[in-house]
Short mmCIF file of C-alpha atoms and ligand atoms in Angstrom, two decimals:
data_model
loop_
_atom_site.label_atom_id
_atom_site.label_comp_id
_atom_site.label_asym_id
_atom_site.label_seq_id
_atom_site.Cartn_x
_atom_site.Cartn_y
_atom_site.Cartn_z
CA MET A 181 -33.19 -18.20 -116.02
CA GLU A 182 -35.87 -17.00 -114.89
CA SER A 183 -38.72 -20.31 -115.65
CA LYS A 184 -41.85 -19.29 -117.85
CA LYS A 185 -43.72 -21.73 -116.66
CA ILE A 186 -47.35 -20.78 -115.19
CA LEU A 187 -49.95 -23.61 -112.88
CA VAL A 188 -53.28 -22.25 -114.09
CA THR A 189 -55.99 -24.37 -112.02
CA GLY A 190 -59.89 -24.21 -113.64
CA GLY A 191 -57.28 -22.89 -116.92
CA ALA A 192 -60.60 -25.10 -118.61
CA GLY A 193 -63.22 -22.98 -117.38
CA TYR A 194 -64.36 -19.56 -118.51
CA ILE A 195 -62.12 -16.96 -116.99
CA GLY A 196 -58.77 -19.70 -116.62
CA SER A 197 -58.97 -20.00 -120.64
CA HIS A 198 -58.89 -16.92 -122.02
CA THR A 199 -55.88 -15.87 -119.39
CA VAL A 200 -54.04 -19.14 -120.59
CA VAL A 201 -54.26 -17.45 -123.84
CA GLN A 202 -53.53 -13.65 -122.50
CA LEU A 203 -50.23 -16.07 -121.00
CA HIS A 204 -48.39 -17.43 -123.64
CA GLU A 205 -49.63 -13.78 -125.18
CA ALA A 206 -47.66 -12.80 -122.77
CA GLY A 207 -44.19 -15.23 -123.61
CA TYR A 208 -45.10 -17.73 -120.72
CA THR A 209 -46.42 -21.22 -120.65
CA PRO A 210 -49.23 -21.88 -119.00
CA ILE A 211 -50.35 -25.69 -117.50
CA ILE A 212 -53.42 -25.85 -117.81
CA LEU A 213 -54.50 -28.25 -114.94
CA ASP A 214 -58.64 -28.70 -114.21
CA ASP A 215 -61.03 -31.88 -113.81
CA PHE A 216 -63.16 -31.03 -116.04
CA SER A 217 -66.03 -30.72 -113.29
CA ASN A 218 -67.12 -27.65 -115.07
CA SER A 219 -65.79 -27.76 -118.77
CA ASP A 220 -65.38 -29.35 -121.80
CA ARG A 221 -62.03 -30.69 -122.98
CA LYS A 222 -63.04 -29.14 -126.04
CA VAL A 223 -61.87 -25.43 -124.49
CA ILE A 224 -57.96 -27.28 -125.31
CA GLN A 225 -59.00 -27.00 -128.69
CA GLY A 226 -60.29 -24.03 -129.14
CA ILE A 227 -57.20 -22.55 -126.83
CA GLY A 228 -54.96 -24.36 -129.28
CA ARG A 229 -56.32 -22.50 -132.48
CA ILE A 230 -55.96 -19.04 -130.87
CA ILE A 231 -52.24 -19.21 -129.80
CA GLY A 232 -51.13 -21.89 -132.70
CA THR A 233 -49.56 -24.48 -130.62
CA GLU A 234 -51.26 -27.31 -128.12
CA VAL A 235 -51.16 -26.51 -124.60
CA LYS A 236 -49.89 -28.50 -122.40
CA TRP A 237 -52.66 -30.49 -119.60
CA TYR A 238 -53.10 -32.35 -116.75
CA GLU A 239 -56.93 -34.28 -116.44
CA CYS A 240 -56.17 -33.54 -111.38
CA ASP A 241 -58.74 -32.40 -109.58
CA CYS A 242 -57.11 -30.00 -107.25
CA ARG A 243 -57.99 -31.68 -104.26
CA ASP A 244 -55.94 -34.80 -104.86
CA ARG A 245 -52.64 -33.98 -103.28
CA GLU A 246 -50.75 -36.76 -104.28
CA TYR A 247 -50.82 -36.30 -108.53
CA LEU A 248 -50.61 -32.64 -107.91
CA GLU A 249 -46.74 -32.99 -106.07
CA LYS A 250 -46.61 -35.48 -109.17
CA ILE A 251 -47.02 -32.82 -111.48
CA PHE A 252 -45.17 -30.45 -109.17
CA ILE A 253 -42.37 -32.62 -109.30
CA LEU A 254 -42.92 -33.81 -113.23
CA GLU A 255 -43.38 -30.07 -114.23
CA LYS A 256 -39.76 -29.47 -112.02
CA ASN A 257 -39.99 -25.28 -112.32
CA ILE A 258 -42.96 -23.74 -112.10
CA GLU A 259 -42.22 -19.97 -111.47
CA GLY A 260 -46.44 -19.20 -109.81
CA VAL A 261 -49.60 -20.08 -109.97
CA ILE A 262 -53.03 -18.96 -110.81
CA HIS A 263 -55.66 -20.63 -109.30
CA PHE A 264 -59.19 -20.24 -110.55
CA ALA A 265 -60.48 -23.73 -109.66
CA ALA A 266 -63.83 -23.88 -107.75
CA SER A 267 -67.48 -24.23 -108.00
CA LYS A 268 -68.89 -21.29 -108.31
CA ALA A 269 -73.18 -20.95 -108.37
CA VAL A 270 -74.10 -19.39 -105.61
CA GLY A 271 -78.17 -21.20 -105.57
CA GLU A 272 -76.29 -24.55 -105.05
CA SER A 273 -74.01 -23.21 -103.26
CA VAL A 274 -76.42 -22.42 -100.58
CA ALA A 275 -78.52 -25.91 -101.26
CA ASP A 276 -75.24 -27.88 -101.42
CA PRO A 277 -73.08 -25.57 -98.56
CA LEU A 278 -71.00 -28.90 -98.02
CA LYS A 279 -69.55 -29.13 -101.68
CA TYR A 280 -68.24 -25.31 -101.84
CA TYR A 281 -67.07 -25.60 -98.51
CA ASP A 282 -65.35 -28.96 -99.50
CA ASN A 283 -64.57 -28.20 -102.98
CA ASN A 284 -62.93 -24.54 -102.47
CA LEU A 285 -61.28 -24.69 -99.67
CA GLY A 286 -59.43 -27.92 -100.12
CA SER A 287 -58.67 -26.82 -103.79
CA LEU A 288 -56.97 -24.31 -101.93
CA ILE A 289 -55.31 -25.52 -98.82
CA THR A 290 -54.19 -28.37 -101.16
CA LEU A 291 -53.03 -26.44 -103.45
CA MET A 292 -50.79 -23.99 -101.17
CA LYS A 293 -49.40 -27.12 -99.38
CA VAL A 294 -48.11 -28.59 -102.40
CA MET A 295 -46.89 -24.90 -103.20
CA ASP A 296 -45.02 -24.51 -100.23
CA LYS A 297 -43.48 -28.30 -99.91
CA SER A 298 -42.07 -27.51 -104.36
CA LYS A 299 -41.39 -23.89 -103.15
CA VAL A 300 -43.88 -21.68 -105.58
CA ASN A 301 -44.23 -18.96 -103.61
CA LYS A 302 -46.05 -16.74 -106.39
CA MET A 303 -50.05 -17.44 -106.78
CA VAL A 304 -53.05 -15.43 -107.86
CA PHE A 305 -56.32 -16.30 -106.60
CA SER A 306 -60.05 -15.89 -108.62
CA SER A 307 -62.05 -13.84 -105.55
CA SER A 308 -65.17 -11.71 -105.88
CA CYS A 309 -66.73 -8.81 -105.54
CA THR A 310 -69.00 -10.39 -102.81
CA VAL A 311 -66.52 -9.74 -101.49
CA TYR A 312 -68.57 -6.68 -100.26
CA GLY A 313 -72.39 -7.57 -100.71
CA GLN A 314 -74.19 -4.86 -100.88
CA ALA A 315 -71.51 -1.84 -100.42
CA THR A 316 -72.86 0.99 -98.76
CA ASN A 317 -70.18 3.91 -100.62
CA LEU A 318 -69.40 3.97 -104.36
CA PRO A 319 -67.34 2.86 -106.68
CA VAL A 320 -65.56 0.00 -103.76
CA THR A 321 -62.56 0.54 -102.33
CA GLU A 322 -60.49 -2.80 -101.46
CA GLU A 323 -61.29 -1.01 -98.38
CA SER A 324 -64.23 -1.26 -98.43
CA PRO A 325 -65.74 -3.46 -95.44
CA ILE A 326 -66.78 -7.19 -96.04
CA LEU A 327 -70.09 -7.82 -94.96
CA PRO A 328 -71.16 -11.41 -93.77
CA ALA A 329 -71.58 -12.94 -96.63
CA GLU A 330 -75.31 -13.44 -99.31
CA SER A 331 -74.44 -17.04 -99.17
CA PRO A 332 -71.76 -19.88 -98.90
CA TYR A 333 -70.24 -19.45 -102.03
CA GLY A 334 -69.63 -15.86 -101.24
CA PHE A 335 -68.14 -17.29 -97.49
CA THR A 336 -65.83 -19.47 -99.61
CA LYS A 337 -64.62 -16.34 -100.85
CA GLN A 338 -63.70 -14.39 -98.12
CA VAL A 339 -62.31 -17.72 -96.22
CA SER A 340 -59.49 -18.30 -98.97
CA GLU A 341 -58.80 -15.11 -99.16
CA GLU A 342 -57.89 -14.87 -95.08
CA ILE A 343 -56.18 -18.30 -95.12
CA ILE A 344 -53.53 -16.98 -98.12
CA LYS A 345 -52.96 -13.47 -96.26
CA ASP A 346 -52.32 -15.85 -92.76
CA VAL A 347 -49.37 -18.27 -95.06
CA ALA A 348 -48.64 -14.83 -96.67
CA LYS A 349 -47.57 -13.50 -93.25
CA SER A 350 -46.29 -16.49 -92.55
CA ASN A 351 -43.99 -17.10 -95.31
CA PRO A 352 -41.98 -14.07 -96.29
CA ASN A 353 -41.33 -15.81 -99.44
CA PHE A 354 -44.72 -15.74 -100.49
CA ARG A 355 -45.63 -13.69 -102.99
CA ALA A 356 -49.92 -13.34 -103.35
CA ILE A 357 -52.92 -11.33 -104.53
CA SER A 358 -56.54 -11.72 -104.76
CA LEU A 359 -57.82 -10.21 -107.80
CA ARG A 360 -61.83 -9.41 -106.78
CA TYR A 361 -63.68 -10.01 -109.85
CA PHE A 362 -67.25 -7.65 -110.82
CA ASN A 363 -69.59 -9.67 -113.53
CA PRO A 364 -66.93 -10.84 -116.46
CA VAL A 365 -68.72 -11.12 -120.18
CA GLY A 366 -68.04 -11.55 -122.98
CA ALA A 367 -65.83 -14.04 -125.33
CA HIS A 368 -62.46 -14.22 -127.11
CA PRO A 369 -63.13 -12.11 -130.82
CA THR A 370 -61.74 -15.76 -132.46
CA SER A 371 -64.86 -17.18 -130.99
CA HIS A 372 -62.81 -20.00 -130.50
CA ILE A 373 -63.37 -19.91 -126.56
CA GLY A 374 -66.25 -17.96 -124.03
CA GLU A 375 -68.76 -18.92 -121.38
CA LEU A 376 -69.97 -21.99 -121.41
CA PRO A 377 -73.16 -22.50 -118.47
CA ASN A 378 -74.24 -25.12 -117.27
CA GLY A 379 -77.75 -26.08 -117.76
CA VAL A 380 -79.96 -22.82 -117.37
CA PRO A 381 -77.28 -19.46 -116.48
CA SER A 382 -78.02 -17.71 -114.41
CA ASN A 383 -76.16 -14.48 -114.82
CA LEU A 384 -77.32 -11.95 -116.81
CA VAL A 385 -74.95 -12.12 -120.88
CA PRO A 386 -75.47 -15.61 -121.35
CA PHE A 387 -79.07 -15.93 -120.55
CA ILE A 388 -79.42 -13.22 -123.07
CA THR A 389 -77.59 -14.55 -126.07
CA GLN A 390 -79.89 -17.62 -125.10
CA THR A 391 -83.14 -15.77 -125.41
CA ALA A 392 -81.77 -14.27 -128.46
CA ALA A 393 -80.82 -17.36 -130.24
CA GLY A 394 -84.45 -19.17 -129.21
CA ILE A 395 -82.88 -20.66 -126.68
CA ARG A 396 -84.47 -19.28 -123.73
CA ASP A 397 -88.08 -17.73 -123.82
CA GLU A 398 -87.77 -14.44 -122.83
CA VAL A 399 -85.19 -12.87 -120.60
CA THR A 400 -87.05 -12.04 -116.83
CA VAL A 401 -85.26 -8.65 -115.48
CA PHE A 402 -85.30 -8.97 -111.33
CA GLY A 403 -87.20 -5.73 -110.38
CA ASN A 404 -87.51 -1.93 -111.56
CA ASP A 405 -87.95 -0.53 -108.81
CA TYR A 406 -83.71 0.07 -106.90
CA SER A 407 -83.28 3.02 -106.20
CA THR A 408 -80.81 3.75 -109.13
CA PRO A 409 -82.01 6.84 -111.77
CA ASP A 410 -83.61 4.38 -113.92
CA GLY A 411 -85.28 1.44 -111.22
CA PHE A 412 -82.37 -1.25 -112.23
CA CYS A 413 -79.79 -2.87 -110.95
CA ILE A 414 -76.15 -1.85 -111.60
CA ARG A 415 -72.68 -4.32 -111.85
CA ASP A 416 -69.64 -3.59 -113.27
CA TYR A 417 -69.10 -5.28 -116.55
CA ILE A 418 -65.65 -6.48 -117.50
CA HIS A 419 -64.34 -8.06 -120.75
CA VAL A 420 -63.34 -11.65 -120.02
CA VAL A 421 -60.20 -10.84 -122.36
CA ASP A 422 -59.62 -7.44 -120.19
CA LEU A 423 -59.67 -9.84 -117.04
CA GLY A 424 -57.73 -12.62 -118.41
CA ASN A 425 -54.94 -9.56 -118.91
CA ALA A 426 -54.93 -8.23 -115.03
CA HIS A 427 -53.70 -11.93 -114.48
CA VAL A 428 -50.55 -11.15 -116.48
CA LYS A 429 -49.74 -7.64 -114.87
CA ALA A 430 -50.13 -9.51 -111.73
CA LEU A 431 -48.00 -11.64 -112.21
CA GLU A 432 -44.98 -9.69 -113.76
CA PHE A 433 -46.27 -6.93 -109.85
CA LEU A 434 -45.13 -10.16 -108.00
CA LYS A 435 -42.14 -10.66 -109.58
CA LYS A 436 -41.10 -7.41 -107.08
CA ALA A 437 -43.77 -7.17 -104.73
CA LYS A 438 -42.62 -5.49 -101.72
CA GLU A 439 -45.48 -7.15 -99.81
CA ASN A 440 -46.77 -10.32 -99.09
CA TYR A 441 -49.80 -9.86 -99.95
CA GLN A 442 -52.77 -7.80 -101.76
CA VAL A 443 -55.85 -7.78 -102.78
CA ILE A 444 -57.29 -6.05 -105.60
CA ASN A 445 -60.64 -4.99 -107.32
CA CYS A 446 -60.68 -5.73 -111.18
CA GLY A 447 -63.70 -4.10 -112.71
CA THR A 448 -63.90 -1.60 -115.09
CA GLY A 449 -65.06 0.75 -112.78
CA LYS A 450 -68.30 2.13 -114.48
CA GLY A 451 -71.85 0.76 -113.78
CA ASN A 452 -74.21 -0.38 -115.95
CA SER A 453 -77.71 -1.18 -115.25
CA VAL A 454 -79.67 -4.13 -116.89
CA MET A 455 -81.61 -2.15 -118.77
CA GLU A 456 -78.31 -0.50 -120.25
CA VAL A 457 -77.39 -3.45 -121.03
CA ILE A 458 -80.25 -4.74 -123.11
CA LYS A 459 -80.56 -1.77 -124.88
CA ALA A 460 -76.75 -2.34 -125.72
CA PHE A 461 -77.61 -6.29 -126.71
CA GLU A 462 -80.36 -4.61 -129.18
CA GLU A 463 -77.63 -2.25 -130.42
CA VAL A 464 -74.80 -3.87 -131.02
CA THR A 465 -76.99 -7.14 -132.69
CA ASN A 466 -79.35 -4.65 -134.44
CA GLN A 467 -82.32 -7.19 -133.39
CA GLN A 468 -84.79 -6.67 -130.70
CA LEU A 469 -84.55 -8.91 -127.21
CA LYS A 470 -87.61 -10.62 -125.95
CA TYR A 471 -87.93 -9.64 -122.28
CA ARG A 472 -90.15 -8.50 -119.15
CA VAL A 473 -89.94 -6.95 -116.38
CA GLY A 474 -89.98 -9.34 -112.88
CA PRO A 475 -89.72 -9.43 -108.86
CA ARG A 476 -86.40 -8.90 -106.99
CA ARG A 477 -83.68 -12.07 -107.36
CA PRO A 478 -83.63 -11.91 -103.33
CA GLY A 479 -80.26 -11.89 -102.80
CA ASP A 480 -79.73 -9.61 -105.20
CA VAL A 481 -77.54 -5.75 -104.09
CA GLU A 482 -78.95 -3.21 -105.82
CA ALA A 483 -75.69 -1.93 -107.21
CA ILE A 484 -72.14 -1.80 -107.44
CA TYR A 485 -68.70 -0.84 -109.03
CA ALA A 486 -65.01 -1.15 -108.88
CA ASP A 487 -62.47 1.55 -108.02
CA THR A 488 -60.34 0.69 -110.24
CA SER A 489 -57.00 3.14 -107.93
CA LYS A 490 -55.04 0.43 -107.06
CA ALA A 491 -55.12 -1.78 -109.88
CA ASN A 492 -53.82 0.85 -112.09
CA LYS A 493 -51.29 2.24 -110.42
CA LEU A 494 -50.29 -1.50 -108.64
CA LEU A 495 -50.58 -3.68 -111.60
CA GLN A 496 -50.26 -0.21 -114.29
CA TRP A 497 -53.37 -2.58 -115.70
CA GLU A 498 -56.83 -1.08 -116.50
CA THR A 499 -59.02 -1.59 -119.06
CA GLN A 500 -59.56 -1.65 -122.73
CA LEU A 501 -62.67 -3.36 -124.18
CA THR A 502 -66.18 -1.97 -123.87
CA LEU A 503 -69.64 -3.90 -123.11
CA GLU A 504 -70.82 -3.41 -126.32
CA GLN A 505 -67.71 -5.44 -127.43
CA ALA A 506 -68.15 -7.47 -124.83
CA LEU A 507 -71.50 -8.05 -126.05
CA GLU A 508 -71.22 -8.77 -129.25
CA ASP A 509 -68.12 -11.28 -128.95
CA ALA A 510 -70.79 -12.94 -127.00
CA TRP A 511 -73.26 -12.87 -129.44
CA ASP A 512 -70.82 -14.39 -131.71
CA TRP A 513 -70.25 -17.58 -129.48
CA GLN A 514 -73.47 -17.88 -129.21
CA LYS A 515 -74.40 -18.20 -132.68
CA LYS A 516 -71.28 -20.94 -132.80
CA ILE A 517 -72.28 -22.90 -130.38
CA SER A 518 -75.93 -23.13 -130.93
P1 LIG B 671 -65.25 -21.66 -114.57
O1 LIG B 671 -66.74 -22.84 -113.76
O2 LIG B 671 -65.68 -21.26 -115.72
O3 LIG B 671 -64.42 -22.70 -114.49
C1 LIG B 671 -63.56 -23.20 -112.86
C2 LIG B 671 -63.20 -24.15 -113.60
O4 LIG B 671 -62.33 -25.25 -112.18
C3 LIG B 671 -63.37 -25.28 -114.31
O5 LIG B 671 -63.16 -25.95 -115.39
C4 LIG B 671 -63.68 -26.82 -113.79
O6 LIG B 671 -64.17 -27.53 -114.20
C5 LIG B 671 -62.44 -27.30 -112.86
N1 LIG B 671 -62.62 -26.84 -111.30
C6 LIG B 671 -63.45 -26.73 -110.10
N2 LIG B 671 -63.40 -27.48 -109.03
C7 LIG B 671 -61.50 -28.13 -109.58
C8 LIG B 671 -61.15 -28.89 -109.02
N3 LIG B 671 -61.36 -29.12 -107.52
N4 LIG B 671 -60.19 -29.21 -109.28
C9 LIG B 671 -59.89 -28.71 -111.00
N5 LIG B 671 -60.06 -28.20 -111.74
C10 LIG B 671 -61.76 -27.70 -110.86
O7 LIG B 671 -65.67 -20.70 -113.49
P2 LIG B 671 -64.60 -18.78 -114.24
O8 LIG B 671 -65.99 -18.48 -114.26
O9 LIG B 671 -64.13 -19.72 -114.87
O10 LIG B 671 -64.45 -18.89 -112.80
C11 LIG B 671 -63.14 -19.34 -112.44
C12 LIG B 671 -62.79 -18.36 -111.44
O11 LIG B 671 -63.40 -17.14 -110.82
C13 LIG B 671 -63.82 -19.22 -109.96
O12 LIG B 671 -62.48 -19.27 -108.54
C14 LIG B 671 -65.14 -18.52 -109.70
O13 LIG B 671 -65.64 -18.79 -108.74
C15 LIG B 671 -64.09 -17.25 -109.39
N6 LIG B 671 -65.41 -15.99 -109.98
C16 LIG B 671 -66.14 -15.87 -110.71
C17 LIG B 671 -66.41 -14.93 -111.23
C18 LIG B 671 -67.82 -15.43 -112.39
O14 LIG B 671 -68.96 -14.64 -112.76
N7 LIG B 671 -67.57 -16.23 -113.86
C19 LIG B 671 -66.86 -13.69 -110.87
C20 LIG B 671 -66.32 -13.44 -109.99
C21 LIG B 671 -64.77 -14.70 -109.18
C1 LIG B 672 -76.56 -9.34 -112.87
C2 LIG B 672 -77.13 -8.42 -112.78
C3 LIG B 672 -79.37 -9.53 -111.63
C4 LIG B 672 -80.42 -12.69 -114.81
C5 LIG B 672 -73.22 -12.86 -110.14
C6 LIG B 672 -72.73 -13.77 -108.19
C7 LIG B 672 -71.03 -13.43 -108.49
C8 LIG B 672 -70.35 -13.03 -108.87
C9 LIG B 672 -70.95 -12.73 -110.59
C10 LIG B 672 -68.95 -15.03 -109.16
C11 LIG B 672 -78.25 -8.48 -111.23
C12 LIG B 672 -79.52 -9.60 -113.66
C13 LIG B 672 -79.37 -11.42 -114.29
C14 LIG B 672 -81.36 -12.47 -115.10
C15 LIG B 672 -81.89 -10.41 -114.28
N1 LIG B 672 -69.58 -14.35 -109.18
N2 LIG B 672 -80.35 -10.03 -113.98
N3 LIG B 672 -82.05 -11.22 -115.46
O1 LIG B 672 -75.24 -11.72 -109.40
O2 LIG B 672 -73.83 -9.73 -109.77
O3 LIG B 672 -73.57 -11.98 -108.99
O4 LIG B 672 -72.10 -13.38 -111.09
O5 LIG B 672 -67.78 -14.68 -107.97
O6 LIG B 672 -70.87 -13.45 -106.66
O7 LIG B 672 -73.81 -13.59 -107.43
O8 LIG B 672 -74.14 -11.43 -111.45
O9 LIG B 672 -75.28 -11.89 -114.21
O10 LIG B 672 -76.05 -12.83 -112.21
O11 LIG B 672 -76.82 -10.92 -112.62
O12 LIG B 672 -82.35 -9.08 -114.32
O13 LIG B 672 -81.97 -13.15 -116.06
O14 LIG B 672 -78.64 -9.12 -113.89
O15 LIG B 672 -80.26 -9.13 -111.52
O16 LIG B 672 -78.66 -7.73 -111.14
P1 LIG B 672 -74.27 -11.54 -110.31
P2 LIG B 672 -75.55 -11.94 -112.76
#
């Protein structure tokens, strides 16, 4: 009988926890592996409340080869791995590049060695639209050029994709997909899980919700002089529940995939400006947000959003939830945790 066990590294994190819920709902048995370096053990309980049963989990650093091997032996028939575990703060990666090369590349290589030894040959990897840098043609397709990385973090995603591609070339039984996420936002509609930023958030939506909750004084909008219709930066904000679902579809695809390796964009296909996000938040939550326009943030790309046709076609997946729903869910979650 086909095994439905999926090992989810980084499964206690923001995107991982939502994916674990979706996996369970699709009939899989997710097993979380996390070192809790950027997550809280309470997330496990939050997931349990949503799915009505306790999810199995291991506290393990992905670079710990010995323990990883034990887990693969203990669990016997793992069908595939979704690899979220990584450090993700762009600014920190500039200040401490070795932490990022060690954790993000070390985790991937150790995991892939153990998968190889254990003959587990399906993997979904968390990549990022950051690999495109400032794309000249929008929306970006998977064929858009990979530009020099803006940060060590971004470089780890580019190198990771290459590592997976090379392994896929070397092993005809191996099947992998790198999902290039655009900007994940929102929380689970039950408010049992959501984003738990460490310290002052650098991402827009948690900064907005913390400001509305009175934790921050005001949102600084980084620049209003971009060559976009309203002068503000444009991004493709995708509800984290939709993103979680893309992983389930990716696993389904891997079972029948003819080619060893694919990269696939995961976004809504629609760009929204920072001001549109702020206005949508105000509308959905019926309150005024304190914000002011400040200078541009170094390293920010002007505009990026996804061409989603490859995901639509290969994964039979498209987003279902709106930016407004994501902002409402993010706000409900913020109220719960503050
Ligand atoms: P997150 O920090 O919430 O989740 C990552 C999880 O991995 C955390 O629970 C952390 O404790 C764990 N972890 C880190 N290093 C580990 C290690 N060595 N061993 C075991 N566990 C480890 O981040 P997220 O937002 O859920 O992101 C998940 C993945 O998606 C990351 O690879 C990230 O780079 C990628 N990604 C995120 C975004 C985003 O905006 N959130 C966008 C594109 C790509
Ligand atoms: C979104 C927009 C800011 C905060 C980052 C990483 C990227 C990927 C996703 C992992 C931008 C503006 C933000 C604020 C603002 N992560 N902004 N005031 O920069 O698109 O992408 O997260 O792979 O690699 O770089 O996301 O949420 O930081 O910013 O005006 O206080 O909001 O300028 O236009 P970003 P973000």
